Coordinates of C-alpha atoms in Angstrom, one line a residue:
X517 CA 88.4 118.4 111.0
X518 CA 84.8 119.3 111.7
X519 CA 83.3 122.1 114.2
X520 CA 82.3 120.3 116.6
X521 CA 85.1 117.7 116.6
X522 CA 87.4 121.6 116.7
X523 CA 85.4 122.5 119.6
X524 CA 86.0 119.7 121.5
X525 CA 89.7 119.3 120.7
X526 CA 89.8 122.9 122.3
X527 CA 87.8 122.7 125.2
X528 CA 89.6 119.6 126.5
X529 CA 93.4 120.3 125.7
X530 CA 93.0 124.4 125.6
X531 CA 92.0 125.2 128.5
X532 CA 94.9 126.0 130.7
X533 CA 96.4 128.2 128.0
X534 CA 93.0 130.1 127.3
X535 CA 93.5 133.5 128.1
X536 CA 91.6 136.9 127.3
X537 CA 93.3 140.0 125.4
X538 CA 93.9 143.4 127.0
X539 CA 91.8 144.2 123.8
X540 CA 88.5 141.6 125.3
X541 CA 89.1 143.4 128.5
X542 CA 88.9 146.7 127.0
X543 CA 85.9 145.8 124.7
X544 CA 84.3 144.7 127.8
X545 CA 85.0 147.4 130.0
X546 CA 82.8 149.6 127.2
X547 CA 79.9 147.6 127.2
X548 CA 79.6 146.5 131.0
X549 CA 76.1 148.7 131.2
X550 CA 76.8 149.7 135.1
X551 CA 76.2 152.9 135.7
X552 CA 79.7 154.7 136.0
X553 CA 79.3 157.7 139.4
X554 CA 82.0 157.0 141.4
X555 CA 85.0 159.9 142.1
X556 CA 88.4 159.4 143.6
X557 CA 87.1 160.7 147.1
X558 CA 84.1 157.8 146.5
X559 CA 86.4 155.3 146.2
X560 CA 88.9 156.4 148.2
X561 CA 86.1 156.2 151.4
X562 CA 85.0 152.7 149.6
X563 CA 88.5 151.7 150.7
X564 CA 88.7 153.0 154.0
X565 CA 85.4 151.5 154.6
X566 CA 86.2 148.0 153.4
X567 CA 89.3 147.8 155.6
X568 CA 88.8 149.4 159.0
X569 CA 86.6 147.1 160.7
X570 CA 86.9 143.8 162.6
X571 CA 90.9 143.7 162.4
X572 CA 91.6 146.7 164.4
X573 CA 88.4 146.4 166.7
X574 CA 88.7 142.7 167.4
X575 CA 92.3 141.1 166.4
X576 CA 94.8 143.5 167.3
X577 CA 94.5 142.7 170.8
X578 CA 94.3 138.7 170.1
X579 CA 97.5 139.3 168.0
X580 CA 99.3 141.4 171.1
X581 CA 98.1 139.1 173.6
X582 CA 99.4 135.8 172.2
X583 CA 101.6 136.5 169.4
X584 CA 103.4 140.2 169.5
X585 CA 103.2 141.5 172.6
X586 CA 104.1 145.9 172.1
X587 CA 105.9 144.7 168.8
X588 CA 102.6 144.3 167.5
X589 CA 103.7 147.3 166.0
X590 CA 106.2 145.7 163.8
X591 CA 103.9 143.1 162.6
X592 CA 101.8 146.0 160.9
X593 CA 104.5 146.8 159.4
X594 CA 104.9 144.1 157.9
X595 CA 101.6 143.1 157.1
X596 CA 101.2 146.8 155.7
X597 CA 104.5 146.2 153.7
X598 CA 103.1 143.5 152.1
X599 CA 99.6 145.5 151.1
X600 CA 101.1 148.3 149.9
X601 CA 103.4 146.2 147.2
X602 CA 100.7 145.0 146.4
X603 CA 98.1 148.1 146.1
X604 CA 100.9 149.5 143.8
X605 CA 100.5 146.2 141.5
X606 CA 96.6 146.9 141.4
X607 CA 97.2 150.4 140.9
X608 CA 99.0 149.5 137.8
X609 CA 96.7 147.1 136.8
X610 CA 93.7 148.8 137.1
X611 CA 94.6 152.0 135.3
X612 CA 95.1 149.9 132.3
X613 CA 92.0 147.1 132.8
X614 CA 89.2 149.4 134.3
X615 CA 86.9 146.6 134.9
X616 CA 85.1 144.9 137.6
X617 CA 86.3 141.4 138.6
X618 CA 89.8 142.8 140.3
X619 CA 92.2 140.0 140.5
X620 CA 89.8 137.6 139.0
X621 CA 90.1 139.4 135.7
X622 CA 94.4 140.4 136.0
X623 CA 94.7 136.3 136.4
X624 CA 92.4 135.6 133.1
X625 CA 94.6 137.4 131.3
X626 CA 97.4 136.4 132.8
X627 CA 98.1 132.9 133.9
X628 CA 94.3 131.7 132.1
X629 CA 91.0 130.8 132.8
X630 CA 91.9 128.2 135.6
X631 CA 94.2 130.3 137.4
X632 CA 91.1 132.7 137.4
X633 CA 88.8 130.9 138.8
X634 CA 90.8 129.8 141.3
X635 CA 91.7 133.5 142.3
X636 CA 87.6 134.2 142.0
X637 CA 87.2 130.7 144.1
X638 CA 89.8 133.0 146.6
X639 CA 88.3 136.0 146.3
X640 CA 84.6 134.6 147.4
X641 CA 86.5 133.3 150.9
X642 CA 87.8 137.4 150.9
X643 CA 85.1 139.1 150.1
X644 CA 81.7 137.0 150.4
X645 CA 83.0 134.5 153.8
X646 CA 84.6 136.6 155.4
X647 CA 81.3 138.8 155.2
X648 CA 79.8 136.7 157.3
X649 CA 82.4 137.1 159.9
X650 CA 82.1 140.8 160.3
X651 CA 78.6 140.4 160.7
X652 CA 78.9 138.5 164.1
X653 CA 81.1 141.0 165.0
X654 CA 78.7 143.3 164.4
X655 CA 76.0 141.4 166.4
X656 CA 78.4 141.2 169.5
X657 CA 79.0 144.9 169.7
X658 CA 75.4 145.7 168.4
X659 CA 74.1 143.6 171.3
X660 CA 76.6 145.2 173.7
X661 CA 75.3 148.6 173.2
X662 CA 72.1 148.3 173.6
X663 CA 72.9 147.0 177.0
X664 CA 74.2 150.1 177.4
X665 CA 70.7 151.3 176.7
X666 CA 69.1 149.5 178.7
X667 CA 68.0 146.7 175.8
X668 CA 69.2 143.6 177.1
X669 CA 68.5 141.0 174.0
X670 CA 68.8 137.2 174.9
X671 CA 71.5 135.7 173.8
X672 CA 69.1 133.7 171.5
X673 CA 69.4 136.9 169.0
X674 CA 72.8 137.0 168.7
X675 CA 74.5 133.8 168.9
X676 CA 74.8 131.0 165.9
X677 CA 73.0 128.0 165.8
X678 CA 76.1 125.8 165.7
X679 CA 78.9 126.9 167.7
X680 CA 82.4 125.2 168.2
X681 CA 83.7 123.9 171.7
X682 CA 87.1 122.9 172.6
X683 CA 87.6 119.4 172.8
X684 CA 90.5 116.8 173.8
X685 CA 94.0 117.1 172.3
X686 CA 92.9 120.6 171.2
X687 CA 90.3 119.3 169.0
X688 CA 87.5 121.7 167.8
X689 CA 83.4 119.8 168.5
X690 CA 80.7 121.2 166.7
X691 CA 77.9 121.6 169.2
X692 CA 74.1 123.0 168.7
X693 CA 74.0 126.3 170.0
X694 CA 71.5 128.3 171.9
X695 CA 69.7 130.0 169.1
X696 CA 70.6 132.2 166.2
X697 CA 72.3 135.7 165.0
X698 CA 69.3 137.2 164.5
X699 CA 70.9 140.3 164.9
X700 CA 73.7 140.1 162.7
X701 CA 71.7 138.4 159.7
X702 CA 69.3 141.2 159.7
X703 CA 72.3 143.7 159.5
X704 CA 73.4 141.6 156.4
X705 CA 70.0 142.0 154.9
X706 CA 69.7 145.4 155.2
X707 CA 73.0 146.1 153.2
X708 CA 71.8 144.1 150.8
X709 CA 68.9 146.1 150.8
X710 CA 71.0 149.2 150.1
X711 CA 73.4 148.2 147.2
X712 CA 70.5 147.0 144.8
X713 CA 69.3 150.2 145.7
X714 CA 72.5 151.5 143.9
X715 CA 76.1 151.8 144.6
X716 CA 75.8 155.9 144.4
X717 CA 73.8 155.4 147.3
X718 CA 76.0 153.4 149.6
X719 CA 78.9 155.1 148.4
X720 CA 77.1 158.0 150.1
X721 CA 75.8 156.0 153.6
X722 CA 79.3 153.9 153.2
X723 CA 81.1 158.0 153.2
X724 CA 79.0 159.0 156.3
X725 CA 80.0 155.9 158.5
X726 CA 83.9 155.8 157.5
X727 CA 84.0 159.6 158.8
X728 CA 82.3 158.3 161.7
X729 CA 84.6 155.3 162.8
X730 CA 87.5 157.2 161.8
X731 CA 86.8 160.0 164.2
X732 CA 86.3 157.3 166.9
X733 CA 89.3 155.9 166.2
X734 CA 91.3 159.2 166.6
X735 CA 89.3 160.4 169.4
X736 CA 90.4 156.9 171.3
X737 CA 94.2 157.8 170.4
X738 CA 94.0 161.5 171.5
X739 CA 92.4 160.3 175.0
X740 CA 94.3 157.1 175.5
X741 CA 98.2 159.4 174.5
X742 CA 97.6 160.5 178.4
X743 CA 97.1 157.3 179.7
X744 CA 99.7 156.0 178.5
X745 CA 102.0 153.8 180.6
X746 CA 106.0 153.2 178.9
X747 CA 106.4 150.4 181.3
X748 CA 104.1 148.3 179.4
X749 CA 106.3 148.5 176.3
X750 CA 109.2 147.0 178.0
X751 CA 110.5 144.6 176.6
X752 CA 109.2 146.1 173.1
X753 CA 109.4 142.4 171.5
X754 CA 109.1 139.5 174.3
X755 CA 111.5 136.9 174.7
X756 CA 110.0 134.0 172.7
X757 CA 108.3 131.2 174.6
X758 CA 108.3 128.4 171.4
X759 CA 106.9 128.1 168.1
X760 CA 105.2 131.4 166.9
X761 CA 104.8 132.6 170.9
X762 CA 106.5 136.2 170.8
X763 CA 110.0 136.9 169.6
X764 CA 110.6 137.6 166.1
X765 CA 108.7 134.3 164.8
X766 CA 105.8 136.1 167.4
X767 CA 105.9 139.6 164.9
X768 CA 105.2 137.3 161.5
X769 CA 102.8 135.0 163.4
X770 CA 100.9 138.2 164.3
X771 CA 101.4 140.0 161.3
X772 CA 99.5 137.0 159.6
X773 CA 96.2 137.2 161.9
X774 CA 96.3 141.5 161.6
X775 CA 96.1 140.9 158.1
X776 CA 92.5 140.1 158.5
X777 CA 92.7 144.0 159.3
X778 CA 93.7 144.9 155.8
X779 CA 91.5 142.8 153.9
X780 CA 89.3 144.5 151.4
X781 CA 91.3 148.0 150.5
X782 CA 91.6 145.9 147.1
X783 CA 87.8 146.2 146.9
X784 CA 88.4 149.6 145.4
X785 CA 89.5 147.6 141.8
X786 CA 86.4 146.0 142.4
X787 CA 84.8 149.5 141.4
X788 CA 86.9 150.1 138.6
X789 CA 83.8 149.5 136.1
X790 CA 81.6 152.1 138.3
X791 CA 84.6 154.8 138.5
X792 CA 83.9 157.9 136.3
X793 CA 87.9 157.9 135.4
X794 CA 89.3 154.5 136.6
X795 CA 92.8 154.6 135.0
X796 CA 93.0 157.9 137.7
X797 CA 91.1 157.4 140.1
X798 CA 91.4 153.8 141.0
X799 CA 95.0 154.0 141.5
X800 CA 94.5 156.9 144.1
X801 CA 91.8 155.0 146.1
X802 CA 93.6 152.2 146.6
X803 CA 96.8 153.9 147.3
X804 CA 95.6 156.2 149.5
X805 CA 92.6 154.4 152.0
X806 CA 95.6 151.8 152.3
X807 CA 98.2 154.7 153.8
X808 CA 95.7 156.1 155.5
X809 CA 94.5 153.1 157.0
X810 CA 98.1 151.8 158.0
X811 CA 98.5 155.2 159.8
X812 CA 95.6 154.7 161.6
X813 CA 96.2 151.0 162.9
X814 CA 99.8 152.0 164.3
X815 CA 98.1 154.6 166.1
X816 CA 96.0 152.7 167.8
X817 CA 98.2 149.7 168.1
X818 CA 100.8 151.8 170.2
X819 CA 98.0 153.3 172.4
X820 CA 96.5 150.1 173.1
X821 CA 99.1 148.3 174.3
X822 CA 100.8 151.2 175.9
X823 CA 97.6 151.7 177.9
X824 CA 97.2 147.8 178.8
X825 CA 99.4 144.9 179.8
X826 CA 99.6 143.2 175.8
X827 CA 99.1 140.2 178.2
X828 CA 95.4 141.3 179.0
X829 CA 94.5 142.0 175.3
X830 CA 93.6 138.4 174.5
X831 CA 89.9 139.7 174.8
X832 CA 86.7 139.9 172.3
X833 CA 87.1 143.9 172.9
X834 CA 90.4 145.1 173.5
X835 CA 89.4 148.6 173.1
X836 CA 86.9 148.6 175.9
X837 CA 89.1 147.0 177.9
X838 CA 91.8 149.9 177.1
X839 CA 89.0 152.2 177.9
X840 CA 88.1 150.6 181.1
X841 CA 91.7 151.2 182.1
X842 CA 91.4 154.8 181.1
X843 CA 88.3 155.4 183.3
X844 CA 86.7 157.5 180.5
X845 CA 83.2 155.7 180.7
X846 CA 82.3 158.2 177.7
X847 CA 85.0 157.2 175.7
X848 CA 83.3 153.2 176.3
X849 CA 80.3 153.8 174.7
X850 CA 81.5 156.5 171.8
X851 CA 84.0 153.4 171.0
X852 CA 81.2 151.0 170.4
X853 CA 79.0 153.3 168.4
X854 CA 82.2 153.3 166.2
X855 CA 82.6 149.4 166.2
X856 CA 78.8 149.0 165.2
X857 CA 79.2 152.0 162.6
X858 CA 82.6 150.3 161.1
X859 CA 81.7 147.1 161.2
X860 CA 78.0 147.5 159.1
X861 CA 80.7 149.5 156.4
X862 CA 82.5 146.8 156.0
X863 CA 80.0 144.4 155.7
X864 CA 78.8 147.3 152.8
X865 CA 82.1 146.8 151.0
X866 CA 82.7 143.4 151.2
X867 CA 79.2 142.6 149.8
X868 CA 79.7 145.2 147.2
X869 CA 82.7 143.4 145.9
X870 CA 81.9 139.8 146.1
X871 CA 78.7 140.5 143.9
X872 CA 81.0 142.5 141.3
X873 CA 82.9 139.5 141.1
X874 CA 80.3 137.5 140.9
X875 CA 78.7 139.4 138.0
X876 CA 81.7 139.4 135.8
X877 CA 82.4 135.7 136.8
X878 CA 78.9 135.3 134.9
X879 CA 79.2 137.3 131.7
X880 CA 82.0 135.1 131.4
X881 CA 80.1 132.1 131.4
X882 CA 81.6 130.5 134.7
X883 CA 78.7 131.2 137.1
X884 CA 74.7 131.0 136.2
X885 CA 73.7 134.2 133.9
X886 CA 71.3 135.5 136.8
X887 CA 74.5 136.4 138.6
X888 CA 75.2 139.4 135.9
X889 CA 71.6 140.4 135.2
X890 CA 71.0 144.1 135.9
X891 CA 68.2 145.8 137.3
X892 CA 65.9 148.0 134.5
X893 CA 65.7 150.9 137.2
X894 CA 69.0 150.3 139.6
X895 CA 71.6 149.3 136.9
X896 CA 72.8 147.1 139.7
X897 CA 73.1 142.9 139.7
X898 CA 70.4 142.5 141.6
X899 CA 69.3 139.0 141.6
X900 CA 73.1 138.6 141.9
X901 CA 73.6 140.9 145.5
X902 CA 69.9 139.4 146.8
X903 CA 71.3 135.9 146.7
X904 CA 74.9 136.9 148.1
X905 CA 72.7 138.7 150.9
X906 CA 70.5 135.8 151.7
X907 CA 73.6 133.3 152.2
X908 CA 75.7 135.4 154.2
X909 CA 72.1 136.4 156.5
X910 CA 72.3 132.5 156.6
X911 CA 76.0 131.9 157.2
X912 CA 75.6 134.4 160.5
X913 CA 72.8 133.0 161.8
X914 CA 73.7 129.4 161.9
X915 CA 77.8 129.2 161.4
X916 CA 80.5 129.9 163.9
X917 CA 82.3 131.4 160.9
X918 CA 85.2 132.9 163.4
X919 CA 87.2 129.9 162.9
X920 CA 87.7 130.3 159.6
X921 CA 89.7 133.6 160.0
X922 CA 93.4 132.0 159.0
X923 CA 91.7 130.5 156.1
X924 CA 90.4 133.9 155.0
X925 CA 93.7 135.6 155.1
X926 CA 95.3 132.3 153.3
X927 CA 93.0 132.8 150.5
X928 CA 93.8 136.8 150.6
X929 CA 97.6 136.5 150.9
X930 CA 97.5 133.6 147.4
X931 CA 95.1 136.2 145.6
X932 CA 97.2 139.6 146.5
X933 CA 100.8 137.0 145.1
X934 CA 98.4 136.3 142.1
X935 CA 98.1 139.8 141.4
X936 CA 101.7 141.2 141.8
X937 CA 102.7 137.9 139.0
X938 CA 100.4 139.5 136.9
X939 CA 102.1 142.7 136.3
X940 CA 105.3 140.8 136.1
X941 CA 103.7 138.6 133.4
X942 CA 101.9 141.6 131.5
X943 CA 105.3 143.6 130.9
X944 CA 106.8 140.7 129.8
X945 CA 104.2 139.6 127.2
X946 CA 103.9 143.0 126.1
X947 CA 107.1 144.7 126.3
X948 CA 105.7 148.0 124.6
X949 CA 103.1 148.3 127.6
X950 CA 102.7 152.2 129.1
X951 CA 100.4 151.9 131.9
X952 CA 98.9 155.0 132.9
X953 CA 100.3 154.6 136.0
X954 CA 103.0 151.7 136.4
X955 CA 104.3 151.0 139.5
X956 CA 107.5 152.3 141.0
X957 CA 111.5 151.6 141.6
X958 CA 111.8 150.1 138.1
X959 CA 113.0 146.4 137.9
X960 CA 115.6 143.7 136.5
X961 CA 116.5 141.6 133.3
X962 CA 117.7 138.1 133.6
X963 CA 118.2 136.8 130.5
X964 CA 115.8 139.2 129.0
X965 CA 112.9 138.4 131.3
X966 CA 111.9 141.7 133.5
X967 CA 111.2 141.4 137.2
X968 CA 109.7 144.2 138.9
X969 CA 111.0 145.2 141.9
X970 CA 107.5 146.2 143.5
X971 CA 105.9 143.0 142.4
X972 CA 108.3 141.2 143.0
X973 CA 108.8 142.3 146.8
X974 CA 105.0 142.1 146.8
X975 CA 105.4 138.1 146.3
X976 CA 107.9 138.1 149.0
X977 CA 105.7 139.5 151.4
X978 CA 102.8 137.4 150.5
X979 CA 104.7 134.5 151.4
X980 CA 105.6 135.5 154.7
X981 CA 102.3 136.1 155.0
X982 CA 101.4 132.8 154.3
X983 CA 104.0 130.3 155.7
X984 CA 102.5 131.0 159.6
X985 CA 99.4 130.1 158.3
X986 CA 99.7 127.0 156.8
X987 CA 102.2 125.9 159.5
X988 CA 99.5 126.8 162.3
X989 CA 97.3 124.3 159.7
X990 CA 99.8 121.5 159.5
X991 CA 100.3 122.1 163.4
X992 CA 96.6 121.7 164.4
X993 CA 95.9 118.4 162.2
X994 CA 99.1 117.0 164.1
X995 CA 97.9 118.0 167.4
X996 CA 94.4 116.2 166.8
X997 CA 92.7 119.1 165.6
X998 CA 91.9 118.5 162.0
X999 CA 89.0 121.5 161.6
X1000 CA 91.0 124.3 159.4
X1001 CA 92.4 121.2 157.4
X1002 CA 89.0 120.1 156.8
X1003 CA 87.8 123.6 156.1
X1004 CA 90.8 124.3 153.5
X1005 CA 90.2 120.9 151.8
X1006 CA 86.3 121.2 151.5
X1007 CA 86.8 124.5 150.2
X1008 CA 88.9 123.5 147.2
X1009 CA 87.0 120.5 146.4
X1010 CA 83.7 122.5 146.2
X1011 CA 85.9 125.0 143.8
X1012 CA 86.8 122.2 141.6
X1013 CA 83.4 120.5 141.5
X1014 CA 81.8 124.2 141.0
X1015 CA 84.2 124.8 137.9
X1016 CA 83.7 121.4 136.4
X1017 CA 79.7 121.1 136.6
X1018 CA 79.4 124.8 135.3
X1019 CA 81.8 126.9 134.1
X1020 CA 83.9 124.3 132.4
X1021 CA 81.2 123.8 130.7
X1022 CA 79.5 127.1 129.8
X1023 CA 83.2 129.5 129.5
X1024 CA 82.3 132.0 126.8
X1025 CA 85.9 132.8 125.9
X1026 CA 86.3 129.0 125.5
X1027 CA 83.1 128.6 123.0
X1028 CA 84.2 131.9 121.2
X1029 CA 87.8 130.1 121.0
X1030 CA 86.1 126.8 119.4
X1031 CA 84.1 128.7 117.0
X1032 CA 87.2 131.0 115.6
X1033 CA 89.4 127.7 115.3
X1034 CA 86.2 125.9 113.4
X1035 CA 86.0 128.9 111.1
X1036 CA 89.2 128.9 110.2
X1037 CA 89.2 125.3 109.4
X1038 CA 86.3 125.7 107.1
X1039 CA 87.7 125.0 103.7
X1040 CA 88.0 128.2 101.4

C-alpha cells in the first residue's frame, strides 16, 4: 500500500480512535514556549476571579425569585456538589498533564480527537460566549454608577443593537434596538489590551480586583446579618406551584441557572502551561478558589433572601434591592463598585482561557496557525487574544447574548461530565498510573473495570445539572418558543462545519499518524 493511499486509509476510517499519548502531552508541555510565572496564590486568585461575577451579582436572585425561593441555599449545594467532584477530577488531571487546553486536551487523550473538539466546541460557549455576557453585565452596573456620579450616559451606550422582545405563545422576536454597548465593548477591549500585555500582568490587576469584590461581598454579609428578617425564610423550600416552580424540582431547576455562578474556576487548568509547578499548584487553585467561592455564595445567598421577600428578587440587581431594604445608602454604591470591579475580572479570566484553548486547539492543527503564534516580546498568543477581543467587543455591542445563559451552562455541565470520564478512562488504560495528586475516596471493580467514586459522582451531578436544562429547551419549542432550540442547533452545526472545513483537514496528530503507518509499510 502506498503513502498516500496509507494516509488516506487513516484519515477517513482513524479518526474517532485517534488519540494523543500521556508521553505527546508531556513532550508538549516542555516545548509550549509560554512563559511559566504563575504561583499557587496566582492561580488560586485566577480562580476566584473567573468565578465570582455575574452569578452571584445577577442570578441568584432570578433563581430565588422564580425557582428556589430561601432553599436557594440548597441548590448551591448542589450545584457546588457537582463543581467540587469535578475540580477534584481536574486536580488529578492536571497534576499529571500540565498543559494548556484543560478539558480540551483530558478528552484528546481520552475519548479522541472528535470528542475533543467537541469539548473545545463547548468550552468556546464557556469561556469565549459567555464572555460576552458578563460584559453587558458589566455595562449595566458600569452605567448605573456613574449615575450615581452624576454621569447619566444615554442608553444608546449601553444597550445592544438587537434586542429580544416577548412575543405571542411565549415566543422570543428579535427587534432593532436603540443603539449599541458601547460601554461594555470597550471594557472587552481593554482586557484584551492587558493579557497580550502578559498574563504576569493581569494575574497582578486580576489579584487587586478579586480582593476588592471579595471584601464587598463580605462587607454586604456583615451589614445585611442585622437586617435580617427569619420570617422571610418561612417556608425554607416553597410548596411547589408546577413544573420546576419551587419545591424540590424548584432547588435543581435553580441549581441549574446558579451554575452560571460557578463557571470558570476550571480556568485555573487553563493555566497549567503558565504555572511555575503545575502538578502542585494547579491542584490547589482549583480546589481552593472553588471552596472559597462556595463559602462565599451561601453567605450571601442566606443574607439576601433573609433580608428580602425571595419573591421580590426576580430583579436585574438583587443586591441593591437588598440594600435598599437595609437603608444603608453607602452600602448601595460600595456594592456596585464591587459588581463593576468583579465583573471586568471575570471578563479577564474568561478571555484568558478561551485564547489558551484556542492556542493549543492550533498547535494541534484544528484551528488556523495564527491562533498559537506568540508575541517576540510578550510570549503571549497575541494575534490569537486580539481576535477573541474584537468578537466578543462585537458580540456586546450588537447581541442580546443574555438569552443564551441555559445554553452556556449546558455546554459547561457536558464539558465538566467529559472531564470526570476522563480520569475514569485514564486509570483504566493505564492501571500503573500515580498521579501526583489522584482524587479521593478510592473507587470500585466490576468485572475488572475501575470506577472512581469522585468521578463517578461528578457524572451524576452533571446530569442533574443538565436534565432542567434541556427540559426548559424541549419545554419552550413546545410552547412556540423555538429560540434556545435554534441557538443549541446552530451552535452544533457551526462545530461540525468548523471541524470539517479545517481541522479535519489540517489535524497534526492525524498527519503524524499517516506518515508513521506509511513508514512502516515501506518495504525493508
Amino acid at each position: 500500500m502506498t503513502g498516500p493511499t496509507r494516509e488516506l486509509q487513516a484519515r477517513s476510517t482513524g479518526r474517532i480512535g485517534l488519540r494523543k499519548t500521556l508521553a505527546q502531552v508531556e513532550a508538549e508541555s516542555a516545548s509550549h514556549g509560554l512563559k511559566r510565572s504563575l504561583g499557587a496564590l496566582n492561580l488560586t486568585m485566577l480562580g476566584i476571579g473567573s468565578t465570582i461575577g455575574a452569578g452571584i451579582y445577577v442570578m441568584t436572585g432570578a433563581a430565588a425569585a422564580d425557582y428556589a425561593g430561601p432553599a436557594i441555599l440548597l441548590s448551591f449545594l448542589v450545584a457546588g456538589l457537582a463543581c467540587i467532584f469535578t475540580a477534584l477530577s481536574y486536580g488529578e488531571l492536571a497534576s499529571t498533564m500540565p498543559v494548556s487546553g484543560s478539558a480540551y486536551t483530558y478528552a484528546y487523550t481520552s475519548m479522541g480527537e472528535i470528542a475533543a473538539w467537541i469539548t473545545g466546541w463547548l468550552l468556546l460557549l464557556e469561556y469565549g460566549i459567555s464572555c460576552a455576557g458578563v460584559a453587558s453585565g458589566f455595562s449595566g452596573y458600569a452605567t448605573s454608577l456613574l449615575g450615581d456620579f452624576g454621569v447619566h450616559l444615554s442608553p444608546w451606550w449601553s444597550t445592544p443593537f438587537l434586542q429580544t422582545l416577548p412575543g405571542p405563545h411565549g415566543s422570543m422576536d428579535l427587534v432593532v434596538g436603540q443603539g449599541f454597548n458601547l460601554v461594555g465593548a470597550s471594557a472587552s477591549l481593554i482586557v484584551t489590551v492587558l493579557l497580550v500585555i502578559g498574563v504576569t500582568e493581569s494575574a497582578t490587576v486580576n489579584s487587586i480586583i478579586v480582593v476588592l469584590k471579595v471584601s464587598v461581598l463580605l462587607v454586604f454579609v456583615a451589614v445585611g446579618i442585622g437586617a435580617v428578617h427569619p420570617q422571610n425564610w418561612t417556608p425554607f423550600i416553597p410548596p411547589n406551584e408546577g413544573a420546576f416552580r419551587y419545591g424540590i424540582p424548584g432547588i435543581f431547576r435553580a441549581a441549574s441557572v446558579i451554575f452560571f455562578a460557578y463557571v470558570g474556576f476550571e480556568a485555573v487548568s487553563t493555566a497549567a502551561a503558565e504555572a511555575r509547578n503545575p502538578k502542585r499548584d494547579v491542584p490547589i487553585g482549583i480546589i481552593v478558589s472553588l471552596l472559597i467561592c462556595t463559602v462565599v455564595y451561601l453567605c450571601v445567598a442566606a443574607v439576601l433572601t433573609g433580608v428580602v421577600p425571595f419573591r421580590s428578587l426576580g430583579v436585574a440587581d438583587p443586591l441593591a434591592v437588598a440594600v435598599d431594604a437595609m437603608h444603608q445608602h453607602w452600602l448601595g454604591l460600595f456594592v456596585k463598585i464591587g459588581a463593576v470591579t468583579g465583573l471586568c475580572s471575570v471578563m479577564l479570566v474568561l478571555q484568558y482561557g478561551q485564547t489558551r484553548i484556542f492556542y493549543t486547539m492550533a498547535r494541534d492543527g484544528l484551528l488556523p496557525r495564527m491562533f498559537c503564534v506568540l508575541h517576540p516580546r510578550f510570549r503571549t498568543p497575541w494575534i490569537n487574544t486580539i481576535l477573541l477581543g474584537f468578537c466578543v467587543s462585537a458580540a456586546t455591542a450588537l447581541l442580546p447574548i443574555d438569552i443564551i445563559s441555559d445554553l452556556v451552562s449546558l455546554g459547561t455541565t457536558t464539558a465538566f461530565g467529559i472531564v470526570c470520564f476522563t480520569v475514569i478512562w485514564r486509570r483504566n488504560a493505564d492501571p500503573g498510573l500515580r498521579p501526583p495528586f489522584p482524587v479521593p475516596f478510592g473507587g470500585i471493580r466490576i468485572r475488572g473495570f475501575w470506577i472512581g467514586t469522585t468521578p463517578a459522582l461528578g457524572i451524576v451531578f452533571c446530569v442533574i445539572m443538565g436534565v432542567p436544562l434541556i427540559a426548559d429547551i424541549i419545554s419552550a419549542l413546545l410552547n412556540h418558543n423555538p429560540v434556545p432550540a435554534l441557538l443549541l442547533g446552530g451552535y452544533i452545526v457551526v462545530g461540525i462545519a468548523c471541524y470539517a472545513g479545517y481541522g479535519y483537514r489540517h489535524s497534526r496528530l492525524a498527519a503524524e499518524t499517516a506518515a508513521s503507518h506509511a513508514l512502516k509499510d515501506q518495504p525493508r
